mmCIF file of C-alpha atoms in Angstrom:
data_model
loop_
_atom_site.group_PDB
_atom_site.id
_atom_site.type_symbol
_atom_site.label_atom_id
_atom_site.label_comp_id
_atom_site.label_asym_id
_atom_site.label_seq_id
_atom_site.Cartn_x
_atom_site.Cartn_y
_atom_site.Cartn_z
ATOM 1 C CA GLU D 869 7.450 -0.752 -18.174
ATOM 2 C CA VAL D 870 6.933 1.201 -14.959
ATOM 3 C CA GLN D 871 9.939 1.074 -12.644
ATOM 4 C CA LEU D 872 10.266 2.574 -9.171
ATOM 5 C CA LEU D 873 13.604 2.283 -7.391
ATOM 6 C CA GLU D 874 13.943 3.421 -3.791
ATOM 7 C CA SER D 875 17.282 4.302 -2.204
ATOM 8 C CA GLY D 876 18.636 6.008 0.896
ATOM 9 C CA GLY D 877 17.572 3.544 3.550
ATOM 10 C CA GLY D 878 19.828 2.502 6.405
ATOM 11 C CA LEU D 879 20.494 2.515 10.123
ATOM 12 C CA VAL D 880 19.957 5.770 12.010
ATOM 13 C CA GLN D 881 19.860 6.628 15.704
ATOM 14 C CA PRO D 882 16.689 7.868 17.386
ATOM 15 C CA GLY D 883 16.308 11.596 16.775
ATOM 16 C CA GLY D 884 18.303 11.375 13.560
ATOM 17 C CA SER D 885 17.376 12.157 9.963
ATOM 18 C CA LEU D 886 17.272 10.275 6.694
ATOM 19 C CA ARG D 887 16.255 11.111 3.126
ATOM 20 C CA LEU D 888 14.718 8.481 0.885
ATOM 21 C CA SER D 889 14.633 8.777 -2.893
ATOM 22 C CA CYS D 890 12.491 7.004 -5.462
ATOM 23 C CA ALA D 891 13.676 7.100 -9.081
ATOM 24 C CA ALA D 892 10.808 6.621 -11.518
ATOM 25 C CA SER D 893 10.711 5.578 -15.151
ATOM 26 C CA GLY D 894 8.319 4.176 -17.739
ATOM 27 C CA PHE D 895 5.484 6.676 -17.220
ATOM 28 C CA THR D 896 4.784 10.407 -17.177
ATOM 29 C CA PHE D 897 6.067 11.205 -13.709
ATOM 30 C CA SER D 898 5.169 14.901 -13.665
ATOM 31 C CA THR D 899 1.411 14.272 -13.874
ATOM 32 C CA THR D 900 1.275 11.212 -11.614
ATOM 33 C CA VAL D 901 0.255 11.311 -7.953
ATOM 34 C CA MET D 902 2.941 9.551 -5.907
ATOM 35 C CA SER D 903 2.816 8.099 -2.435
ATOM 36 C CA TRP D 904 4.920 6.547 0.308
ATOM 37 C CA VAL D 905 3.647 3.473 2.173
ATOM 38 C CA ARG D 906 5.559 1.774 4.973
ATOM 39 C CA GLN D 907 5.537 -1.619 6.636
ATOM 40 C CA ALA D 908 7.063 -2.246 10.050
ATOM 41 C CA PRO D 909 8.696 -5.680 10.521
ATOM 42 C CA GLY D 910 6.019 -8.373 10.657
ATOM 43 C CA GLN D 911 3.250 -5.782 10.521
ATOM 44 C CA GLY D 912 0.707 -4.490 8.003
ATOM 45 C CA LEU D 913 0.793 -1.651 5.518
ATOM 46 C CA GLU D 914 0.581 1.986 6.617
ATOM 47 C CA TRP D 915 0.101 4.887 4.232
ATOM 48 C CA VAL D 916 2.576 7.714 4.992
ATOM 49 C CA SER D 917 2.232 10.526 2.468
ATOM 50 C CA ALA D 918 1.015 11.513 -0.988
ATOM 51 C CA ILE D 919 1.960 14.301 -3.395
ATOM 52 C CA SER D 920 0.279 15.333 -6.618
ATOM 53 C CA GLY D 921 2.131 16.349 -9.753
ATOM 54 C CA SER D 922 1.605 20.001 -8.894
ATOM 55 C CA GLY D 923 2.753 19.547 -5.295
ATOM 56 C CA TYR D 924 -0.512 19.144 -3.367
ATOM 57 C CA ILE D 925 0.479 17.154 -0.259
ATOM 58 C CA HIS D 926 -1.090 14.943 2.419
ATOM 59 C CA TYR D 927 0.509 13.260 5.452
ATOM 60 C CA ALA D 928 -0.539 10.590 7.924
ATOM 61 C CA ASP D 929 -0.989 11.928 11.451
ATOM 62 C CA SER D 930 1.731 9.533 12.674
ATOM 63 C CA VAL D 931 4.426 11.387 10.691
ATOM 64 C CA LYS D 932 2.999 14.910 10.326
ATOM 65 C CA GLY D 933 5.547 17.535 11.370
ATOM 66 C CA ARG D 934 8.483 15.122 11.146
ATOM 67 C CA VAL D 935 8.361 14.129 7.485
ATOM 68 C CA THR D 936 8.460 16.149 4.258
ATOM 69 C CA VAL D 937 7.565 14.706 0.880
ATOM 70 C CA SER D 938 8.777 16.416 -2.277
ATOM 71 C CA ARG D 939 9.402 15.681 -5.930
ATOM 72 C CA ASP D 940 11.703 16.799 -8.725
ATOM 73 C CA ASN D 941 9.693 16.458 -11.917
ATOM 74 C CA SER D 942 12.751 17.351 -13.999
ATOM 75 C CA LYS D 943 14.529 14.272 -12.640
ATOM 76 C CA ASP D 944 11.513 11.963 -12.256
ATOM 77 C CA THR D 945 12.371 11.499 -8.596
ATOM 78 C CA LEU D 946 10.297 11.403 -5.411
ATOM 79 C CA PHE D 947 11.766 12.169 -1.993
ATOM 80 C CA LEU D 948 10.888 11.597 1.661
ATOM 81 C CA GLN D 949 12.834 13.638 4.201
ATOM 82 C CA MET D 950 12.423 12.097 7.652
ATOM 83 C CA ASN D 951 13.505 13.983 10.773
ATOM 84 C CA SER D 952 13.257 13.305 14.510
ATOM 85 C CA LEU D 953 13.130 9.608 13.742
ATOM 86 C CA ARG D 954 11.708 7.243 16.349
ATOM 87 C CA VAL D 955 12.196 3.517 16.928
ATOM 88 C CA GLU D 956 8.618 3.025 15.725
ATOM 89 C CA ASP D 957 9.542 4.501 12.324
ATOM 90 C CA THR D 958 11.544 1.349 11.619
ATOM 91 C CA ALA D 959 9.996 -0.111 8.474
ATOM 92 C CA VAL D 960 10.360 -0.895 4.815
ATOM 93 C CA TYR D 961 9.332 2.227 2.928
ATOM 94 C CA TYR D 962 7.710 1.731 -0.474
ATOM 95 C CA CYS D 963 7.056 4.374 -3.080
ATOM 96 C CA ALA D 964 4.015 3.810 -5.257
ATOM 97 C CA THR D 965 2.074 5.422 -8.075
ATOM 98 C CA VAL D 966 -1.477 6.448 -7.224
ATOM 99 C CA GLU D 967 -4.036 5.935 -9.979
ATOM 100 C CA SER D 968 -7.187 8.073 -10.012
ATOM 101 C CA GLY D 969 -6.032 9.558 -6.714
ATOM 102 C CA SER D 970 -7.247 6.358 -5.196
ATOM 103 C CA TYR D 971 -5.290 3.103 -5.494
ATOM 104 C CA PHE D 972 -1.623 2.107 -5.591
ATOM 105 C CA ASP D 973 -1.042 0.415 -8.928
ATOM 106 C CA ASN D 974 2.771 0.245 -9.125
ATOM 107 C CA TRP D 975 5.188 -0.294 -6.251
ATOM 108 C CA GLY D 976 8.935 -0.121 -5.767
ATOM 109 C CA GLN D 977 10.908 -2.877 -4.099
ATOM 110 C CA GLY D 978 11.171 -0.942 -0.841
ATOM 111 C CA ALA D 979 13.924 0.636 1.261
ATOM 112 C CA LEU D 980 14.588 -0.517 4.825
ATOM 113 C CA VAL D 981 14.910 2.161 7.474
ATOM 114 C CA THR D 982 16.089 0.986 10.879
ATOM 115 C CA VAL D 983 15.964 3.397 13.813
ATOM 116 C CA SER D 984 18.017 2.044 16.683
ATOM 117 C CA SER D 985 20.676 3.078 19.130
ATOM 118 C CA ASP U 506 -10.445 8.686 10.126
ATOM 119 C CA ILE U 507 -12.050 5.635 8.517
ATOM 120 C CA GLN U 508 -11.042 2.348 10.144
ATOM 121 C CA MET U 509 -10.851 -0.968 8.311
ATOM 122 C CA THR U 510 -11.236 -4.492 9.658
ATOM 123 C CA GLN U 511 -10.729 -7.832 7.937
ATOM 124 C CA SER U 512 -11.837 -11.397 8.659
ATOM 125 C CA PRO U 513 -10.914 -14.123 9.023
ATOM 126 C CA SER U 514 -7.257 -14.107 9.888
ATOM 127 C CA PRO U 515 -5.557 -16.355 9.322
ATOM 128 C CA LEU U 516 -7.325 -18.471 6.746
ATOM 129 C CA SER U 517 -6.352 -22.023 5.849
ATOM 130 C CA ALA U 518 -7.919 -23.807 2.882
ATOM 131 C CA SER U 519 -7.265 -26.612 0.443
ATOM 132 C CA VAL U 520 -6.142 -26.297 -3.151
ATOM 133 C CA GLY U 521 -9.231 -25.870 -5.311
ATOM 134 C CA ASP U 522 -11.357 -24.376 -2.524
ATOM 135 C CA ARG U 523 -13.328 -21.179 -2.928
ATOM 136 C CA VAL U 524 -12.024 -18.654 -0.422
ATOM 137 C CA THR U 525 -13.712 -15.435 0.715
ATOM 138 C CA ILE U 526 -12.143 -12.619 2.741
ATOM 139 C CA THR U 527 -14.334 -9.912 4.227
ATOM 140 C CA CYS U 528 -13.362 -6.285 4.752
ATOM 141 C CA ARG U 529 -15.486 -3.799 6.671
ATOM 142 C CA ALA U 530 -15.234 -0.016 6.894
ATOM 143 C CA SER U 531 -16.192 2.031 9.955
ATOM 144 C CA GLU U 532 -18.431 4.216 7.764
ATOM 145 C CA SER U 533 -19.772 4.095 4.223
ATOM 146 C CA ILE U 534 -17.082 4.388 1.552
ATOM 147 C CA SER U 535 -19.277 3.732 -1.490
ATOM 148 C CA ASN U 536 -17.156 1.520 -3.775
ATOM 149 C CA SER U 537 -13.797 3.129 -2.852
ATOM 150 C CA LEU U 538 -12.196 -0.143 -1.835
ATOM 151 C CA ASN U 539 -9.078 -1.797 -3.210
ATOM 152 C CA TRP U 540 -7.408 -5.171 -2.605
ATOM 153 C CA TYR U 541 -3.702 -6.087 -2.607
ATOM 154 C CA GLN U 542 -1.762 -9.332 -2.425
ATOM 155 C CA GLN U 543 1.621 -9.452 -0.703
ATOM 156 C CA LYS U 544 3.952 -12.435 -0.738
ATOM 157 C CA PRO U 545 6.770 -12.708 1.826
ATOM 158 C CA GLY U 546 9.670 -10.381 1.094
ATOM 159 C CA LYS U 547 7.877 -8.777 -1.840
ATOM 160 C CA ALA U 548 6.083 -5.503 -2.496
ATOM 161 C CA PRO U 549 2.290 -5.540 -2.501
ATOM 162 C CA ARG U 550 0.485 -6.113 -5.798
ATOM 163 C CA LEU U 551 -2.827 -4.499 -6.755
ATOM 164 C CA LEU U 552 -5.546 -7.086 -7.444
ATOM 165 C CA ILE U 553 -8.885 -5.251 -7.395
ATOM 166 C CA TYR U 554 -9.793 -1.555 -7.515
ATOM 167 C CA GLY U 555 -13.099 0.216 -7.164
ATOM 168 C CA ALA U 556 -14.416 -2.775 -5.182
ATOM 169 C CA SER U 557 -14.877 -5.040 -8.207
ATOM 170 C CA SER U 558 -12.588 -4.084 -11.125
ATOM 171 C CA LEU U 559 -9.863 -6.610 -11.856
ATOM 172 C CA GLN U 560 -6.421 -5.104 -12.371
ATOM 173 C CA SER U 561 -4.767 -5.971 -15.681
ATOM 174 C CA GLY U 562 -2.792 -9.206 -15.540
ATOM 175 C CA VAL U 563 -4.534 -10.557 -12.432
ATOM 176 C CA PRO U 564 -5.997 -14.072 -12.851
ATOM 177 C CA SER U 565 -9.756 -14.202 -13.283
ATOM 178 C CA ARG U 566 -10.148 -16.503 -10.269
ATOM 179 C CA PHE U 567 -9.868 -13.319 -8.166
ATOM 180 C CA SER U 568 -13.030 -11.233 -7.809
ATOM 181 C CA GLY U 569 -14.264 -8.441 -5.566
ATOM 182 C CA GLY U 570 -17.685 -7.289 -4.448
ATOM 183 C CA GLY U 571 -19.606 -5.143 -2.033
ATOM 184 C CA SER U 572 -20.315 -1.489 -1.410
ATOM 185 C CA GLY U 573 -20.975 0.852 1.471
ATOM 186 C CA THR U 574 -19.304 -0.714 4.508
ATOM 187 C CA SER U 575 -18.932 -4.399 3.614
ATOM 188 C CA PHE U 576 -16.715 -5.875 0.911
ATOM 189 C CA THR U 577 -15.416 -9.279 -0.156
ATOM 190 C CA LEU U 578 -12.430 -10.680 -2.007
ATOM 191 C CA THR U 579 -13.072 -14.141 -3.431
ATOM 192 C CA ILE U 580 -10.531 -16.570 -4.812
ATOM 193 C CA ASN U 581 -12.250 -19.237 -6.891
ATOM 194 C CA SER U 582 -10.217 -22.433 -6.865
ATOM 195 C CA LEU U 583 -7.314 -21.566 -4.545
ATOM 196 C CA GLN U 584 -3.893 -22.277 -6.050
ATOM 197 C CA PRO U 585 -0.549 -22.835 -4.246
ATOM 198 C CA GLU U 586 0.767 -19.559 -5.661
ATOM 199 C CA ASP U 587 -2.069 -17.686 -3.909
ATOM 200 C CA VAL U 588 -0.419 -18.209 -0.513
ATOM 201 C CA ALA U 589 0.050 -14.614 0.633
ATOM 202 C CA THR U 590 -1.329 -11.899 2.868
ATOM 203 C CA TYR U 591 -4.256 -9.929 1.456
ATOM 204 C CA TYR U 592 -4.974 -6.308 2.398
ATOM 205 C CA CYS U 593 -7.969 -4.110 1.733
ATOM 206 C CA GLN U 594 -7.521 -0.336 1.466
ATOM 207 C CA GLN U 595 -10.108 2.437 1.443
ATOM 208 C CA SER U 596 -9.730 5.488 -0.791
ATOM 209 C CA TYR U 597 -12.888 7.448 0.000
ATOM 210 C CA GLY U 598 -12.529 11.211 -0.260
ATOM 211 C CA THR U 599 -9.224 12.795 0.684
ATOM 212 C CA PRO U 600 -6.372 10.992 2.457
ATOM 213 C CA PRO U 601 -5.568 9.366 4.820
ATOM 214 C CA PHE U 602 -5.779 6.141 2.830
ATOM 215 C CA THR U 603 -6.351 3.346 5.333
ATOM 216 C CA PHE U 604 -5.362 -0.298 5.013
ATOM 217 C CA GLY U 605 -6.985 -3.230 6.756
ATOM 218 C CA PRO U 606 -4.829 -5.370 9.077
ATOM 219 C CA GLY U 607 -4.395 -8.112 6.467
ATOM 220 C CA THR U 608 -5.558 -11.710 6.066
ATOM 221 C CA LYS U 609 -2.902 -14.405 5.808
ATOM 222 C CA VAL U 610 -3.948 -17.228 3.489
ATOM 223 C CA ASP U 611 -2.198 -20.588 3.479
ATOM 224 C CA ILE U 612 -2.780 -24.106 2.193
ATOM 225 C CA LYS U 613 -4.061 -26.896 4.457
#
Protein backbone atom coordinates (compact mmCIF):
# COMPACT_ATOMS: atom_id res chain seq x y z
CA GLU A 1 0.00 0.00 0.00
CA VAL A 2 1.30 3.43 -0.98
CA GLN A 3 1.76 5.75 1.99
CA LEU A 4 2.84 9.39 1.95
CA LEU A 5 3.30 11.16 5.27
CA GLU A 6 4.02 14.88 5.36
CA SER A 7 5.62 16.62 8.34
CA GLY A 8 7.24 19.93 9.22
CA GLY A 9 4.26 22.23 8.97
CA GLY A 10 3.56 24.96 11.49
CA LEU A 11 3.30 28.66 12.21
CA VAL A 12 6.00 30.94 10.81
CA GLN A 13 6.32 34.71 10.55
CA PRO A 14 6.38 36.49 7.20
CA GLY A 15 9.89 36.35 5.75
CA GLY A 16 10.66 33.16 7.66
CA SER A 17 11.58 29.68 6.46
CA LEU A 18 10.17 26.20 6.83
CA ARG A 19 11.12 22.75 5.53
CA LEU A 20 8.47 20.17 4.76
CA SER A 21 9.20 16.46 4.51
CA CYS A 22 7.22 13.66 2.90
CA ALA A 23 8.10 10.10 3.93
CA ALA A 24 7.13 7.58 1.26
CA SER A 25 6.57 3.84 1.38
CA GLY A 26 4.88 1.07 -0.57
CA PHE A 27 6.37 1.86 -3.99
CA THR A 28 9.71 2.36 -5.72
CA PHE A 29 10.40 5.92 -4.64
CA SER A 30 13.65 6.42 -6.56
CA THR A 31 12.00 6.08 -9.98
CA THR A 32 8.77 7.93 -9.19
CA VAL A 33 8.12 11.56 -10.11
CA MET A 34 6.96 13.41 -6.98
CA SER A 35 5.11 16.66 -6.61
CA TRP A 36 3.89 19.22 -4.09
CA VAL A 37 0.38 20.66 -4.39
CA ARG A 38 -1.04 23.25 -2.00
CA GLN A 39 -4.48 24.47 -1.02
CA ALA A 40 -5.06 27.80 0.70
CA PRO A 41 -7.92 27.86 3.26
CA GLY A 42 -11.26 27.61 1.47
CA GLN A 43 -9.57 27.77 -1.93
CA GLY A 44 -8.76 25.40 -4.79
CA LEU A 45 -5.73 23.29 -5.58
CA GLU A 46 -2.47 24.84 -6.80
CA TRP A 47 0.45 22.83 -8.14
CA VAL A 48 3.74 23.98 -6.56
CA SER A 49 6.63 21.83 -7.75
CA ALA A 50 7.65 18.51 -9.28
CA ILE A 51 10.88 16.48 -9.23
CA SER A 52 11.78 13.39 -11.20
CA GLY A 53 13.66 10.44 -9.79
CA SER A 54 16.88 11.75 -11.32
CA GLY A 55 16.32 15.28 -10.01
CA TYR A 56 14.76 17.09 -12.98
CA ILE A 57 12.77 19.94 -11.39
CA HIS A 58 9.88 22.29 -12.20
CA TYR A 59 8.36 25.11 -10.12
CA ALA A 60 5.22 27.21 -10.30
CA ASP A 61 5.92 30.87 -11.03
CA SER A 62 4.27 31.82 -7.71
CA VAL A 63 7.05 30.12 -5.71
CA LYS A 64 10.03 30.19 -8.09
CA GLY A 65 13.13 31.59 -6.38
CA ARG A 66 11.70 31.10 -2.88
CA VAL A 67 11.18 27.34 -2.79
CA THR A 68 13.54 24.40 -3.35
CA VAL A 69 12.33 20.85 -3.87
CA SER A 70 14.70 17.96 -3.27
CA ARG A 71 14.64 14.25 -2.55
CA ASP A 72 16.71 11.65 -0.73
CA ASN A 73 16.21 8.41 -2.63
CA SER A 74 18.19 6.50 0.00
CA LYS A 75 15.61 7.49 2.61
CA ASP A 76 12.50 7.53 0.39
CA THR A 77 11.85 11.12 1.43
CA LEU A 78 10.76 14.24 -0.46
CA PHE A 79 11.48 17.74 0.81
CA LEU A 80 10.23 21.28 0.22
CA GLN A 81 12.41 24.09 1.56
CA MET A 82 10.40 27.31 1.68
CA ASN A 83 12.11 30.66 2.25
CA SER A 84 10.93 34.28 2.29
CA LEU A 85 7.47 33.05 3.21
CA ARG A 86 4.49 35.31 2.58
CA VAL A 87 1.02 35.42 4.13
CA GLU A 88 -0.32 34.12 0.82
CA ASP A 89 1.77 30.94 1.20
CA THR A 90 -0.56 29.87 4.00
CA ALA A 91 -2.00 26.55 2.87
CA VAL A 92 -2.18 22.82 3.36
CA TYR A 93 0.73 21.33 1.43
CA TYR A 94 0.22 17.87 -0.06
CA CYS A 95 2.87 15.61 -1.50
CA ALA A 96 1.73 13.34 -4.30
CA THR A 97 3.06 10.72 -6.68
CA VAL A 98 2.91 11.65 -10.36
CA GLU A 99 2.03 8.81 -12.73
CA SER A 100 3.17 9.01 -16.36
CA GLY A 101 4.50 12.48 -15.60
CA SER A 102 0.92 13.56 -15.82
CA TYR A 103 -1.58 12.88 -13.02
CA PHE A 104 -1.46 12.71 -9.22
CA ASP A 105 -2.48 9.20 -8.26
CA ASN A 106 -1.53 9.03 -4.56
CA TRP A 107 -1.71 11.85 -2.02
CA GLY A 108 -0.53 12.41 1.53
CA GLN A 109 -2.79 13.74 4.24
CA GLY A 110 -1.28 17.22 4.02
CA ALA A 111 0.74 19.54 6.25
CA LEU A 112 -0.61 22.94 7.30
CA VAL A 113 1.69 25.91 6.90
CA THR A 114 0.49 29.16 8.44
CA VAL A 115 2.38 32.37 7.70
CA SER A 116 1.32 35.08 10.12
CA SER A 117 2.76 37.67 12.43
CA ASP B 1 0.29 29.01 -19.19
CA ILE B 2 -2.86 27.01 -19.90
CA GLN B 3 -5.90 28.22 -17.95
CA MET B 4 -8.76 25.99 -16.86
CA THR B 5 -12.39 26.87 -16.19
CA GLN B 6 -15.20 24.75 -14.79
CA SER B 7 -19.00 25.00 -14.82
CA PRO B 8 -21.37 25.03 -13.15
CA SER B 9 -20.41 25.94 -9.63
CA PRO B 10 -21.99 25.12 -7.37
CA LEU B 11 -24.18 22.27 -8.52
CA SER B 12 -27.17 20.94 -6.59
CA ALA B 13 -28.94 17.75 -7.65
CA SER B 14 -31.11 14.99 -6.28
CA VAL B 15 -30.04 11.48 -5.37
CA GLY B 16 -30.25 9.35 -8.50
CA ASP B 17 -29.79 12.27 -10.90
CA ARG B 18 -27.26 12.25 -13.71
CA VAL B 19 -24.81 15.07 -13.13
CA THR B 20 -22.37 16.58 -15.64
CA ILE B 21 -19.50 18.97 -14.90
CA THR B 22 -17.75 20.75 -17.74
CA CYS B 23 -14.09 21.75 -17.83
CA ARG B 24 -12.58 23.94 -20.53
CA ALA B 25 -8.94 24.64 -21.37
CA SER B 26 -7.65 27.92 -22.80
CA GLU B 27 -5.94 25.99 -25.62
CA SER B 28 -6.00 22.45 -26.95
CA ILE B 29 -4.62 19.87 -24.52
CA SER B 30 -5.49 16.74 -26.50
CA ASN B 31 -6.69 14.22 -23.89
CA SER B 32 -4.32 15.39 -21.11
CA LEU B 33 -7.10 16.01 -18.62
CA ASN B 34 -7.60 14.48 -15.19
CA TRP B 35 -10.40 14.67 -12.61
CA TYR B 36 -10.21 14.61 -8.80
CA GLN B 37 -12.76 14.41 -6.01
CA GLN B 38 -12.12 16.15 -2.70
CA LYS B 39 -14.28 15.77 0.39
CA PRO B 40 -14.06 18.32 3.23
CA GLY B 41 -10.92 17.92 5.32
CA LYS B 42 -9.55 15.19 3.08
CA ALA B 43 -6.87 14.93 0.41
CA PRO B 44 -7.99 14.87 -3.22
CA ARG B 45 -8.64 11.50 -4.86
CA LEU B 46 -7.93 10.71 -8.51
CA LEU B 47 -11.08 9.66 -10.39
CA ILE B 48 -10.30 9.89 -14.12
CA TYR B 49 -7.04 10.23 -16.04
CA GLY B 50 -6.35 10.75 -19.71
CA ALA B 51 -9.81 12.32 -20.07
CA SER B 52 -11.72 9.03 -19.93
CA SER B 53 -9.79 6.29 -18.08
CA LEU B 54 -11.32 5.28 -14.77
CA GLN B 55 -8.83 5.01 -11.91
CA SER B 56 -8.77 1.64 -10.15
CA GLY B 57 -11.29 1.40 -7.33
CA VAL B 58 -13.47 4.29 -8.55
CA PRO B 59 -17.17 3.41 -8.95
CA SER B 60 -18.32 2.91 -12.53
CA ARG B 61 -20.99 5.60 -12.17
CA PHE B 62 -18.15 8.09 -12.77
CA SER B 63 -17.12 8.67 -16.39
CA GLY B 64 -15.10 11.23 -18.31
CA GLY B 65 -15.13 12.43 -21.90
CA GLY B 66 -13.94 15.07 -24.29
CA SER B 67 -10.75 16.14 -26.00
CA GLY B 68 -9.08 19.29 -27.24
CA THR B 69 -10.47 22.13 -25.12
CA SER B 70 -13.75 20.78 -23.73
CA PHE B 71 -14.18 17.94 -21.25
CA THR B 72 -16.91 16.47 -19.05
CA LEU B 73 -17.15 14.50 -15.84
CA THR B 74 -20.44 12.64 -15.49
CA ILE B 75 -21.85 11.00 -12.40
CA ASN B 76 -24.61 8.58 -13.33
CA SER B 77 -27.07 8.23 -10.47
CA LEU B 78 -25.71 10.68 -7.88
CA GLN B 79 -25.21 9.14 -4.43
CA PRO B 80 -25.01 10.91 -1.03
CA GLU B 81 -21.35 9.94 -0.74
CA ASP B 82 -20.60 11.87 -3.95
CA VAL B 83 -21.05 15.20 -2.14
CA ALA B 84 -17.64 16.80 -2.70
CA THR B 85 -15.74 19.34 -4.74
CA TYR B 86 -14.53 18.14 -8.14
CA TYR B 87 -11.41 19.53 -9.84
CA CYS B 88 -10.10 19.10 -13.36
CA GLN B 89 -6.35 19.32 -14.01
CA GLN B 90 -4.46 19.61 -17.28
CA SER B 91 -1.17 17.79 -17.84
CA TYR B 92 -0.31 18.78 -21.41
CA GLY B 93 3.40 19.00 -22.15
CA THR B 94 5.73 20.18 -19.42
CA PRO B 95 4.61 21.75 -16.13
CA PRO B 96 3.00 23.90 -14.84
CA PHE B 97 0.13 21.52 -14.16
CA THR B 98 -3.00 23.64 -13.85
CA PHE B 99 -6.14 22.88 -11.87
CA GLY B 100 -9.61 24.21 -12.55
CA PRO B 101 -11.32 26.27 -9.82
CA GLY B 102 -13.47 23.34 -8.68
CA THR B 103 -17.17 22.47 -8.77
CA LYS B 104 -18.94 21.91 -5.46
CA VAL B 105 -21.63 19.24 -5.71
CA ASP B 106 -24.32 18.83 -3.07
CA ILE B 107 -27.66 17.10 -2.66
CA LYS B 108 -30.96 18.98 -3.03
